[in-house]
mmCIF file of C-alpha atoms in Angstrom:
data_model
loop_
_atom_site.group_PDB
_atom_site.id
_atom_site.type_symbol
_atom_site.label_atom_id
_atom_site.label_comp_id
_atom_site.label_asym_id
_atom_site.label_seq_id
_atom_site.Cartn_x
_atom_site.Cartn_y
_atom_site.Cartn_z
ATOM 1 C CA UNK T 1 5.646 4.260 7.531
ATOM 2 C CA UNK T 2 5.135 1.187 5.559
ATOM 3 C CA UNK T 3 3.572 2.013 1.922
ATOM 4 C CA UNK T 4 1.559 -1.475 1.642
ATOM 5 C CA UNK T 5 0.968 -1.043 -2.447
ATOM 6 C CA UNK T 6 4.820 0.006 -2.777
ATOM 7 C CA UNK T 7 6.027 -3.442 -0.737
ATOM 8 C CA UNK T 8 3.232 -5.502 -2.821
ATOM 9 C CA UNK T 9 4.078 -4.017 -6.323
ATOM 10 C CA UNK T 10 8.249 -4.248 -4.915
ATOM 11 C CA UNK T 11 7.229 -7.935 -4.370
ATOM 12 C CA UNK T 12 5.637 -8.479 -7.696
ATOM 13 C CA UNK T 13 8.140 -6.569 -9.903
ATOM 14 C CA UNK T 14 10.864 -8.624 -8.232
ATOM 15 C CA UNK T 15 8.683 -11.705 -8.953
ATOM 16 C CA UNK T 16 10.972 -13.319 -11.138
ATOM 17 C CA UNK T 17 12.746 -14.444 -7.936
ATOM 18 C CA UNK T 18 9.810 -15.947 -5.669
ATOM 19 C CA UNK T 19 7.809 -18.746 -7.050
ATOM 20 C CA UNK T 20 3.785 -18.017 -7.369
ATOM 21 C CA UNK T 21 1.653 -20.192 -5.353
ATOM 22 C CA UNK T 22 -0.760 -22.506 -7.582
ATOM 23 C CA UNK T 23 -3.663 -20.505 -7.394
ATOM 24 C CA UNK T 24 -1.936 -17.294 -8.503
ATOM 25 C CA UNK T 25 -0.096 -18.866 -11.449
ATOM 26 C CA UNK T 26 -3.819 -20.951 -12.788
ATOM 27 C CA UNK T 27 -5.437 -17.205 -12.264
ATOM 28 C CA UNK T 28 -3.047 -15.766 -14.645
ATOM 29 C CA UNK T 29 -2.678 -18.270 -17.106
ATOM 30 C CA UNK T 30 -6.842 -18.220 -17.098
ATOM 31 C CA UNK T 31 -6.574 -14.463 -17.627
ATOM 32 C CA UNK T 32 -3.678 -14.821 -20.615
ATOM 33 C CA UNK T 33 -6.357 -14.950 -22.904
ATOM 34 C CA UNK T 34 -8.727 -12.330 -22.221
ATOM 35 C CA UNK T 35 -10.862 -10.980 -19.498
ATOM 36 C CA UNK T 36 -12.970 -13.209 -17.248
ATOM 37 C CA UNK T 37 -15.217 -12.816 -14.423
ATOM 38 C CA UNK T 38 -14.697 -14.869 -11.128
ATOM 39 C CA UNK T 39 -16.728 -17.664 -11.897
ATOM 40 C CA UNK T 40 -15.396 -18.173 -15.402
ATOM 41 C CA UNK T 41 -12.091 -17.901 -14.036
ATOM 42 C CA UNK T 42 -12.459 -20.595 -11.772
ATOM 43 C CA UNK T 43 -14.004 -23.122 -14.305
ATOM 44 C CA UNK T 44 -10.828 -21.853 -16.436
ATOM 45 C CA UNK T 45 -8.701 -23.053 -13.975
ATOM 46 C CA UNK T 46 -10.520 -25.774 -13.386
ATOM 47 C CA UNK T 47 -10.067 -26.946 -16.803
ATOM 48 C CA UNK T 48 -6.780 -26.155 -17.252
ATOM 49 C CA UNK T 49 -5.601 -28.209 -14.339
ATOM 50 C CA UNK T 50 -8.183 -30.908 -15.315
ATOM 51 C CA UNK T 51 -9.537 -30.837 -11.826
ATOM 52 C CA UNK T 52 -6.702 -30.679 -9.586
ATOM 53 C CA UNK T 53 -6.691 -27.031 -8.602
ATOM 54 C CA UNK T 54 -10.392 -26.193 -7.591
ATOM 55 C CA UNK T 55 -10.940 -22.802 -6.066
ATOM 56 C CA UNK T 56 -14.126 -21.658 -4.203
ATOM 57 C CA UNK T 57 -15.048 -18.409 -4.087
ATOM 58 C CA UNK T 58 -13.432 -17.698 -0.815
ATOM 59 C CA UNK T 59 -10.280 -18.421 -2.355
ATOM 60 C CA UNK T 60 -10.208 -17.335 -5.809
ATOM 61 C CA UNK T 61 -11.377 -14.021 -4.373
ATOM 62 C CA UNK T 62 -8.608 -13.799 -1.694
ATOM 63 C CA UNK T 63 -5.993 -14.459 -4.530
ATOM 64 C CA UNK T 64 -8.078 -11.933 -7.331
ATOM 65 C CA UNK T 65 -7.556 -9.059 -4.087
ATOM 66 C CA UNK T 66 -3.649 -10.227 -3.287
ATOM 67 C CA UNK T 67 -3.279 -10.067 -7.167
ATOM 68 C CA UNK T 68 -4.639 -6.310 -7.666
ATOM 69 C CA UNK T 69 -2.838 -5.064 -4.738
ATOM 70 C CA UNK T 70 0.768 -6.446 -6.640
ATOM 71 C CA UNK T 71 -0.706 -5.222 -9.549
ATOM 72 C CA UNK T 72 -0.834 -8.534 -11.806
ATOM 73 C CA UNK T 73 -4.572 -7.904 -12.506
ATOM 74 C CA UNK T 74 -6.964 -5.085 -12.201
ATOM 75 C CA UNK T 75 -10.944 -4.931 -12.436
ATOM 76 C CA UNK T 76 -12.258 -4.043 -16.130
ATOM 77 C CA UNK T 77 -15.846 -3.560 -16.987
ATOM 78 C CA UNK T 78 -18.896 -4.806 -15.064
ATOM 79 C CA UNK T 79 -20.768 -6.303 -17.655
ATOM 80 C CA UNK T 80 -23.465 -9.517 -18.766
ATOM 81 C CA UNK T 81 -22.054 -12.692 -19.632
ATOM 82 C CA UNK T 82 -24.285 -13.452 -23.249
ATOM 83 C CA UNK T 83 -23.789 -17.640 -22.129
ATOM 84 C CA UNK T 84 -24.589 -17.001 -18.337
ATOM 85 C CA UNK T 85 -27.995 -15.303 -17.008
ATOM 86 C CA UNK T 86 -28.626 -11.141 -17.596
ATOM 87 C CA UNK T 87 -26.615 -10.527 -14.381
ATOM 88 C CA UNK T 88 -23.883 -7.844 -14.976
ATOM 89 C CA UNK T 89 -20.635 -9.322 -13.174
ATOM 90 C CA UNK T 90 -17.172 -7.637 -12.997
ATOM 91 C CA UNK T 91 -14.465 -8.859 -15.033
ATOM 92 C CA UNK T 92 -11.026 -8.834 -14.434
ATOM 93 C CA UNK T 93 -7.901 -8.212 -16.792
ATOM 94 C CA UNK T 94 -4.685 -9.195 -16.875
ATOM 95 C CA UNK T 95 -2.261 -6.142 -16.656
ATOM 96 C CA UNK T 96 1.398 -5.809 -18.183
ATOM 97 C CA UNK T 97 3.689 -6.865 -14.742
ATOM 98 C CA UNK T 98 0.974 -9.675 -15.036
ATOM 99 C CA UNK T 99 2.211 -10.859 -18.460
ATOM 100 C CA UNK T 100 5.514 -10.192 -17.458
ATOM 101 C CA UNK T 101 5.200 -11.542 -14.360
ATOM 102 C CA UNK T 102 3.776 -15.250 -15.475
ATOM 103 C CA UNK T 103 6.370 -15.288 -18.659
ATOM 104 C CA UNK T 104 9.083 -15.222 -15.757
ATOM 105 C CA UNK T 105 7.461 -17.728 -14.077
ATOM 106 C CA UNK T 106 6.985 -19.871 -17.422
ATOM 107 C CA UNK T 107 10.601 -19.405 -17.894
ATOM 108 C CA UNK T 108 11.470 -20.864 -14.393
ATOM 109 C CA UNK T 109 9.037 -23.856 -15.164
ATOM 110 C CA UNK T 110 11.136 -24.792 -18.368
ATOM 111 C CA UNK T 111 14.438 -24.518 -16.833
ATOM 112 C CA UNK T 112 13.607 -26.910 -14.162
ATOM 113 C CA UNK T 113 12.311 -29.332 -16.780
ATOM 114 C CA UNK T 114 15.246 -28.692 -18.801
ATOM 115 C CA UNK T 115 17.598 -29.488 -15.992
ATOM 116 C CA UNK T 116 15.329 -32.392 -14.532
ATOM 117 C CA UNK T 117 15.204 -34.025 -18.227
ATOM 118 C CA UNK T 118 18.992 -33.897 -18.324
ATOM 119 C CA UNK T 119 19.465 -35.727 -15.125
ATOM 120 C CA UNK T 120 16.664 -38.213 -15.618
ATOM 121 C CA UNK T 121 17.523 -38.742 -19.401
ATOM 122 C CA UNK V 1 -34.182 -13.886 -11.301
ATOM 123 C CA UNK V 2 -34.629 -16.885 -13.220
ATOM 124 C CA UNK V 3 -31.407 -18.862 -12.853
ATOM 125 C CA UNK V 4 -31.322 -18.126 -9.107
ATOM 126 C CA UNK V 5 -34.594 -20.085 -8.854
ATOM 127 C CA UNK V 6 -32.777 -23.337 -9.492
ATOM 128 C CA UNK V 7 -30.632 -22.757 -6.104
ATOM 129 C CA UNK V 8 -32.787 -22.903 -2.606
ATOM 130 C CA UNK V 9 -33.062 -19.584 -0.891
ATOM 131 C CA UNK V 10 -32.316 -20.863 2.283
ATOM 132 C CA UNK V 11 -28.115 -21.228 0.954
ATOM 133 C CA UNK V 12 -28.366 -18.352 -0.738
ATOM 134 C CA UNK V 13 -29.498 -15.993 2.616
ATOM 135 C CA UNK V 14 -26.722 -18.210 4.685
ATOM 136 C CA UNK V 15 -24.184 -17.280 2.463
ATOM 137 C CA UNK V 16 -24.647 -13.701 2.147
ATOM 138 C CA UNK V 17 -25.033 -13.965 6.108
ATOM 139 C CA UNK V 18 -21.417 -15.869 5.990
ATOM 140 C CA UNK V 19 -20.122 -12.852 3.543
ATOM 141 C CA UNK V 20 -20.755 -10.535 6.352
ATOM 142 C CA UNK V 21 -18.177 -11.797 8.776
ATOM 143 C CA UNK V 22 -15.684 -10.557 5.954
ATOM 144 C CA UNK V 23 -14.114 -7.027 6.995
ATOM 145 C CA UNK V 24 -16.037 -4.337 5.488
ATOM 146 C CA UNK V 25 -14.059 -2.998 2.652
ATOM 147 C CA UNK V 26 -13.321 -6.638 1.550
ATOM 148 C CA UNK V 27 -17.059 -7.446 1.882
ATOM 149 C CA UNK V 28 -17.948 -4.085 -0.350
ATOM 150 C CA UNK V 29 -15.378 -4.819 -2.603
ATOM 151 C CA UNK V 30 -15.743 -8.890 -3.401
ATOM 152 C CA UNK V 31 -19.346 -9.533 -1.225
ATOM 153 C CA UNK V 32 -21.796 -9.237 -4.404
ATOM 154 C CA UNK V 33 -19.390 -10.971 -6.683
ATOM 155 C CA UNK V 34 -18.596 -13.728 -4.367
ATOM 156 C CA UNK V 35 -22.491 -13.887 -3.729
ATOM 157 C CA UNK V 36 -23.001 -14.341 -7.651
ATOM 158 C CA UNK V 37 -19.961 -16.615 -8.064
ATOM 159 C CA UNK V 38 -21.987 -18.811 -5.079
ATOM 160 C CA UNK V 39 -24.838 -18.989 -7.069
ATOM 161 C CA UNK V 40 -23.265 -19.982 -10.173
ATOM 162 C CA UNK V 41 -21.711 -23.015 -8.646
ATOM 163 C CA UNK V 42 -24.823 -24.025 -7.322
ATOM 164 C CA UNK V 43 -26.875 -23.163 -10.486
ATOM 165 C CA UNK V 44 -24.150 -25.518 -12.427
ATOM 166 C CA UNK V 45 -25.041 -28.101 -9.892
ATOM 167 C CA UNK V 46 -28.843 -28.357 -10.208
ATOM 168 C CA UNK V 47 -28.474 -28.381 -14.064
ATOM 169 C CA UNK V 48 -25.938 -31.511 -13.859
ATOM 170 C CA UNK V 49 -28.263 -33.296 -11.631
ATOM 171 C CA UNK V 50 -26.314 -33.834 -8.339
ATOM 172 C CA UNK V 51 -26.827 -33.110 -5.011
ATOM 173 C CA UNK V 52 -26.298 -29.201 -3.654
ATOM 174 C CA UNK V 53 -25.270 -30.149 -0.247
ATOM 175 C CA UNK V 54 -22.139 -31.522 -0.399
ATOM 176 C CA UNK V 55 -21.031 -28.583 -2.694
ATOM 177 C CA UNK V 56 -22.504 -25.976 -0.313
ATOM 178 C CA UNK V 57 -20.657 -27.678 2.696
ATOM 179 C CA UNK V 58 -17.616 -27.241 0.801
ATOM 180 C CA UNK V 59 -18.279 -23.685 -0.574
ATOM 181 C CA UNK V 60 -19.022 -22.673 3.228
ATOM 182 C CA UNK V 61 -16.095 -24.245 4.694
ATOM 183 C CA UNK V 62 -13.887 -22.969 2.246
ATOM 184 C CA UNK V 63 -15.143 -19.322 2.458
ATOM 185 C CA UNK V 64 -15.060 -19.451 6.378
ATOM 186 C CA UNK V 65 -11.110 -20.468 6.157
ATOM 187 C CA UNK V 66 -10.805 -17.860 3.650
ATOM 188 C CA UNK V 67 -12.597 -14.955 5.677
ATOM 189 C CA UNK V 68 -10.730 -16.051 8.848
ATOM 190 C CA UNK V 69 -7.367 -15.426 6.675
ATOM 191 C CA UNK V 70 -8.726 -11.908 5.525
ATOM 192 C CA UNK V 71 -9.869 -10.612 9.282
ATOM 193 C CA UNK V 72 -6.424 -11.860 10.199
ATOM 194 C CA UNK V 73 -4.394 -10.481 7.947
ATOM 195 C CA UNK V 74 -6.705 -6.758 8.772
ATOM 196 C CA UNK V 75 -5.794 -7.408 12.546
ATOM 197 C CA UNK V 76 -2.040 -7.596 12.015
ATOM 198 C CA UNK V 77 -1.877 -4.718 9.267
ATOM 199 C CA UNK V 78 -4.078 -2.506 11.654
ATOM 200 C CA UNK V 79 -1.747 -3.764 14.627
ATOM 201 C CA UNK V 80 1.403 -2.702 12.065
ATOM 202 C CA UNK V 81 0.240 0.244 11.065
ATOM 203 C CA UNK V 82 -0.974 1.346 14.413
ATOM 204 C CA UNK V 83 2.379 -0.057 16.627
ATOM 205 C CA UNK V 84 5.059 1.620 13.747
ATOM 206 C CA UNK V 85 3.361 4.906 13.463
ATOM 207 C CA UNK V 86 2.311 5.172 17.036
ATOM 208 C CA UNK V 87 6.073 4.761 17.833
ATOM 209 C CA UNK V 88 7.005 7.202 15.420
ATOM 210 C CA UNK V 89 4.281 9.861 16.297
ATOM 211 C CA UNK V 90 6.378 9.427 19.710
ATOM 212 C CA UNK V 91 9.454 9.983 18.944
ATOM 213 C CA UNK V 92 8.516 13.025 16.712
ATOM 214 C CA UNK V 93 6.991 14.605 19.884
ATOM 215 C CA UNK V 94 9.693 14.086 21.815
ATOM 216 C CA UNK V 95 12.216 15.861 19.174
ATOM 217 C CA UNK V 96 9.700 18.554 19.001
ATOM 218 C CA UNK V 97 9.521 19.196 22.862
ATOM 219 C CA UNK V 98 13.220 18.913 22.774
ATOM 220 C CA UNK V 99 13.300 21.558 20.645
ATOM 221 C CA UNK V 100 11.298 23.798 22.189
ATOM 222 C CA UNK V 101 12.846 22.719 25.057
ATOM 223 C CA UNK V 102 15.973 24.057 23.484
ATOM 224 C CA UNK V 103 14.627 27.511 22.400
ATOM 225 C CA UNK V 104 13.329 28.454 25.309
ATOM 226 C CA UNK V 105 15.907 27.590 28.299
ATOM 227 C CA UNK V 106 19.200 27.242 27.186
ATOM 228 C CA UNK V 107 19.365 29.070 23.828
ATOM 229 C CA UNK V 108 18.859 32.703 25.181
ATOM 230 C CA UNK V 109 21.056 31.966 28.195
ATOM 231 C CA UNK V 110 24.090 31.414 26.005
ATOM 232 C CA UNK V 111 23.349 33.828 23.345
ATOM 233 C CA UNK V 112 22.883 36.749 25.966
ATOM 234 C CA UNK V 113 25.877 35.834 28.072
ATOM 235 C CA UNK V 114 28.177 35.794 24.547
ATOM 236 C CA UNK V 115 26.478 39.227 24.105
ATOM 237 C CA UNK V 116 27.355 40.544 27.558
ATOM 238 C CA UNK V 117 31.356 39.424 26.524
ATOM 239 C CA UNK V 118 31.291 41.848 23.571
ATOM 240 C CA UNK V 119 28.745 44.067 24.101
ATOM 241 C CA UNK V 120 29.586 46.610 20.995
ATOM 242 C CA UNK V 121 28.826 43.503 18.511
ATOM 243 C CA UNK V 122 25.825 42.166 21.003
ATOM 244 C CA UNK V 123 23.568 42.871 17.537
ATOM 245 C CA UNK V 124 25.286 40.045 15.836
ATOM 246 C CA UNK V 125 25.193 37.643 18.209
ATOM 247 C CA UNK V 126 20.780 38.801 18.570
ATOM 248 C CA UNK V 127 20.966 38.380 14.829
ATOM 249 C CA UNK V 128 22.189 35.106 15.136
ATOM 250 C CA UNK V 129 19.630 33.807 17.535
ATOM 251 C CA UNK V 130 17.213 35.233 15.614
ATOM 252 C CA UNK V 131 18.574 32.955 12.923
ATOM 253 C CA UNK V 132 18.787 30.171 14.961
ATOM 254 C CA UNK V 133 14.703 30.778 16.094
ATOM 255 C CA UNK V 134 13.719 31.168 12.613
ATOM 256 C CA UNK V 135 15.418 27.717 11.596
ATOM 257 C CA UNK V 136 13.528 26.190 14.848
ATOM 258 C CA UNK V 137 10.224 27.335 13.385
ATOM 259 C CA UNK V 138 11.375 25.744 10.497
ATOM 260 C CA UNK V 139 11.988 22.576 11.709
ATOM 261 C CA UNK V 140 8.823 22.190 13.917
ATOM 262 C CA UNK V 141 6.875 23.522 10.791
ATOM 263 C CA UNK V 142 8.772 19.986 9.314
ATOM 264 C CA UNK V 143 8.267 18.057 12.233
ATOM 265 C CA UNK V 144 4.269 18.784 12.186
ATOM 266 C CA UNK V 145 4.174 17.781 8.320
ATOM 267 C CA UNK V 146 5.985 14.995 9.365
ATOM 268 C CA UNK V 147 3.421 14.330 11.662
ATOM 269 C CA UNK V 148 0.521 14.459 9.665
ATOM 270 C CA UNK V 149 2.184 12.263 6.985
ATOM 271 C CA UNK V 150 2.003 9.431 9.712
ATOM 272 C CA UNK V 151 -1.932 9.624 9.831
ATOM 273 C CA UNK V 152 -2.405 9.620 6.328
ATOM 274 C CA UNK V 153 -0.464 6.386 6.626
ATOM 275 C CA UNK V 154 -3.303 5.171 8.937
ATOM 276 C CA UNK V 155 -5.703 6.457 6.973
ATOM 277 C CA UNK V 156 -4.561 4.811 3.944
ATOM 278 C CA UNK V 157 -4.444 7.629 2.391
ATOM 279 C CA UNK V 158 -0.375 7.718 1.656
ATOM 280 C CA UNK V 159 -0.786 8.094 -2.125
ATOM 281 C CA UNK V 160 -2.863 11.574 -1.860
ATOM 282 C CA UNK V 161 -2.237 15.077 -3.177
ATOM 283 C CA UNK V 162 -2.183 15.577 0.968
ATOM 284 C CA UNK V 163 0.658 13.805 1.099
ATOM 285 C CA UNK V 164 2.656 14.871 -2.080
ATOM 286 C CA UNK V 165 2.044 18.991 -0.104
ATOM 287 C CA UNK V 166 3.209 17.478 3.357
ATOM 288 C CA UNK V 167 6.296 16.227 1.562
ATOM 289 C CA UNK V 168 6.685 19.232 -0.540
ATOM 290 C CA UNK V 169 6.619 21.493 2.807
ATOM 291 C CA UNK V 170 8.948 19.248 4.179
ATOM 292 C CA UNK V 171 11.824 19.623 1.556
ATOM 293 C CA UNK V 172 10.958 23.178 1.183
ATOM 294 C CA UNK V 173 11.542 23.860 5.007
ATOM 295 C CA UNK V 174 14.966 21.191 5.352
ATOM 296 C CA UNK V 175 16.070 23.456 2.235
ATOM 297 C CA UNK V 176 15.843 26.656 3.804
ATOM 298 C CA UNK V 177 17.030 25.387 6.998
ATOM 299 C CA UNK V 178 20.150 24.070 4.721
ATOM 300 C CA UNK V 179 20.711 27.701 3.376
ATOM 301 C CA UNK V 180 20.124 29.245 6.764
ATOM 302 C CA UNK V 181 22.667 27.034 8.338
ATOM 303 C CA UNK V 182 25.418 27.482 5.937
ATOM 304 C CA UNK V 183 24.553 31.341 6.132
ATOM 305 C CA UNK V 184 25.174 30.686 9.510
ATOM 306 C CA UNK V 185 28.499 28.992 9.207
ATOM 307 C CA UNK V 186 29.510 31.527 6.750
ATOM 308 C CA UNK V 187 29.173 34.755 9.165
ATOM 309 C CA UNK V 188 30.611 32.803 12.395
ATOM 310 C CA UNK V 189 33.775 32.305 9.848
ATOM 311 C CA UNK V 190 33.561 35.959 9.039
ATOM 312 C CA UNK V 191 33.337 36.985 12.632
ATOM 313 C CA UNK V 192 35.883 34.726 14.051
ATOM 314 C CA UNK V 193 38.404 35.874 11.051
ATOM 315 C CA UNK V 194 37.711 39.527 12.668
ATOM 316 C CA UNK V 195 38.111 38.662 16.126
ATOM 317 C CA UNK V 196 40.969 35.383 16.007
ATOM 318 C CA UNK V 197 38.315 33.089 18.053
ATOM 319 C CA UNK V 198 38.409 29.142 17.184
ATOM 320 C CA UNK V 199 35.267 28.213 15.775
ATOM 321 C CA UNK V 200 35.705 24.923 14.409
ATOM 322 C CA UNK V 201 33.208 24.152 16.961
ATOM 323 C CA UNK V 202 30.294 26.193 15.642
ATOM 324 C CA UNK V 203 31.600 25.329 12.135
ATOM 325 C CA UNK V 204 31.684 21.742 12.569
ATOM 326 C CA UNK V 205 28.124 21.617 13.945
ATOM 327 C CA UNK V 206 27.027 24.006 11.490
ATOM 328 C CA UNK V 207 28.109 21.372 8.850
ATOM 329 C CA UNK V 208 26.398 18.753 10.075
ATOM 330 C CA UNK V 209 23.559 20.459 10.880
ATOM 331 C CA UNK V 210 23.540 21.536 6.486
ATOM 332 C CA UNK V 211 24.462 17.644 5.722
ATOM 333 C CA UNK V 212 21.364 16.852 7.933
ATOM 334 C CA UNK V 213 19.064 19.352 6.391
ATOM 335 C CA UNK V 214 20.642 18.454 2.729
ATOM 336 C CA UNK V 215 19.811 14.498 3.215
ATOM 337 C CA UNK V 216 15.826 15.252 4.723
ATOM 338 C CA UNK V 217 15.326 17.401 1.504
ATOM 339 C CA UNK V 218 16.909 15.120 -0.881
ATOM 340 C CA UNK V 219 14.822 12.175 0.328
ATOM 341 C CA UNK V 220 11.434 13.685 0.886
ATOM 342 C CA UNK V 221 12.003 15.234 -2.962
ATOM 343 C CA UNK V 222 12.486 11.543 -3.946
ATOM 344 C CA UNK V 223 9.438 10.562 -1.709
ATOM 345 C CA UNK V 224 7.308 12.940 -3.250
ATOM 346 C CA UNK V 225 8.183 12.446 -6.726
ATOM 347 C CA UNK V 226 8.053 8.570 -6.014
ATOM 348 C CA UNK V 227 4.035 9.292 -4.341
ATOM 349 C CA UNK V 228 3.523 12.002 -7.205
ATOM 350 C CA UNK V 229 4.135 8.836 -9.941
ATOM 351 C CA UNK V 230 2.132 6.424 -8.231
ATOM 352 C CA UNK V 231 -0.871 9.113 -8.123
ATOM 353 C CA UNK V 232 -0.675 10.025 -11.818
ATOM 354 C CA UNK V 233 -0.325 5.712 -12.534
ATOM 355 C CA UNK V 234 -3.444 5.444 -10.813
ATOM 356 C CA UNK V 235 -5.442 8.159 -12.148
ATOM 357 C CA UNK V 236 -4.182 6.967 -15.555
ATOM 358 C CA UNK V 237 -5.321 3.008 -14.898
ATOM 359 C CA UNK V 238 -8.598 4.661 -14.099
ATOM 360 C CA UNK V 239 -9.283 6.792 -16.862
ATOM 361 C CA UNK V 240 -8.611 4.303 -19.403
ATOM 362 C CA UNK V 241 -10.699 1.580 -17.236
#
């Protein structure tokens, strides 16, 4: 018997350990701030990157499912974007192994730079 | 609507076609969002004056690669699923014809020949196989529990109240079969003090046999509490969404 959500959440609370792939890490930091909807989180990440990372909706959605099955992110209200059209979209939140997750991940970032500034200094 | 105006109906109806290769509880789940995330790229498009086709070439490729991942990655968790618990199911069969097996050829052959040996304490040695019956209904009792824990697995449906009672009759049964056994090991001891027979043998199995039954309780408690928490974090993530 293999409990899927037990492995994914074992995976993600031991996250500090295992790198997140580009698409996970631009989701969260889009979702740091507050709640999004897909297509605001992909010009989010869009932006952030300045164009490097650029999801389609085949992807980002593939990541947003991988992501609520670990438990970084869950689905909040489904609700009308006032600078988009009257369509009610879903948003998505970032949850607590989330934050905790991507401040891990932050953390890793800024020891390699640490240790590649010292060596290229 | 007004804003899907802007992008040709013709990619809109192909995509939502395209959507429907996705497996079905990914297409319920992500299918209208993914539609509306479509048409948003599209709409942004229009308003900035370029061309739609390159951008709906892309946005198809990229969602084909992407659906091929997700009906791959159902094949091989179906395929999982199905090989580990249809290996399992097996092997719980086979323990519970063994079983049976047990109970009904060789178990009364020894007991009654032991009786015929002493025949004034015969009612001991019934008393014991009565014992010994009552912990096999136990144990099958397990077994099936067992048994239907396996297709909740397939179902999905591991984190269930269904589950949290299958594991709860579980621990209750390897208990009693626990206090049964050492019952057990307690009157052989008692009888074998009276009459000045060895029974380290009985003994020894009758320890293991407690160990055994100790360990299946101890983790199917953990199992269910561990299920039980997961339930209650779930129910709780819901209420407050």
């Amino acid at each position: 018997m293999y409990p899927l959500r037990i492995y994914f959440r074992g995976v993600a609370k031991s996250a500090s350990n295992t790198p997140l792939t580009p698409a996970v890490l631009h989701i969260l930091l889009a979702l740091s701030n507050g709640e999004r909807h897909g297509y605001g989180i992909m010009k989010e990440v869009e932006s952030d990157s300045q164009g490097k990372v650029k999801m389609g909706p085949g992807t980002l959605y593939g990541s947003l499912g991988r992501m609520i099955e670990a438990g970084l992110i869950r689905e909040s209200d489904k609700k009308v974007d006032p600078e988009m059209d009257d369509e009610r979209r879903i948003y998505y939140k970032i949850t607590a192994l989330g934050q905790t997750t991507l401040k891990a991940e932050l953390d890793r970032y800024r020891e390699v730079v640490a240790v590649a500034k010292q060596k290229f200094a | 609507m007004a804003s899907e105006s802007l992008v040709p109906r013709r990619y809109r109806t192909c995509y939502a076609k395209l959507l429907r290769l996705y497996p079905k509880p990914y297409r319920e789940r992500f299918g209208e969002a993914m539609e509306q995330t479509f048409n948003d790229l599209c709409r942004e498009r229009v308003k900035a004056g370029s061309g739609l086709f390159r951008l709906v070439l892309w946005a198809f490729l990229e969602t084909f690669a992407a659906l091929l991942r997700e009906n791959a990655k159902m094949i091989v968790r179906s395929a999982m699923n199905r090989c580990s618990t249809i290996f399992l199911r097996l092997v719980i069969s086979l323990i519970a014809i063994a079983a049976l097996a047990v109970c009904i050829f060789p178990l009364p052959r020894m007991i009654a020949k032991e009786a015929a040996k002493t025949p004034d304490t015969a009612w001991q040695i019934y008393l014991f196989l009565a014992g010994a019956y009552l912990q096999a209904a136990l144990f099958l009792f397990a077994l099936y529990h067992a048994f239907k824990l396996l297709s909740y697995a397939d179902a999905n449906q591991v984190f269930s109240d269904r589950s949290v009672r299958a594991l709860r009759h579980i621990k209750h049964a390897a208990i009693t079969i626990g206090l049964l056994m050492v019952t057990g090991v307690a009157w052989v001891m008692i009888l074998s003090a009276g009459t000045g027979e060895d029974s380290a043998g009985p003994v020894m199995i009758g320890f293991i046999g407690t160990f055994a039954a100790s360990v299946v309780a101890a983790v199917a408690a953990v199992l269910q509490q561990q299920v039980q928490r997961v339930i209650e974090a779930e129910s709780g993530s819901e209420r407050s969404v």
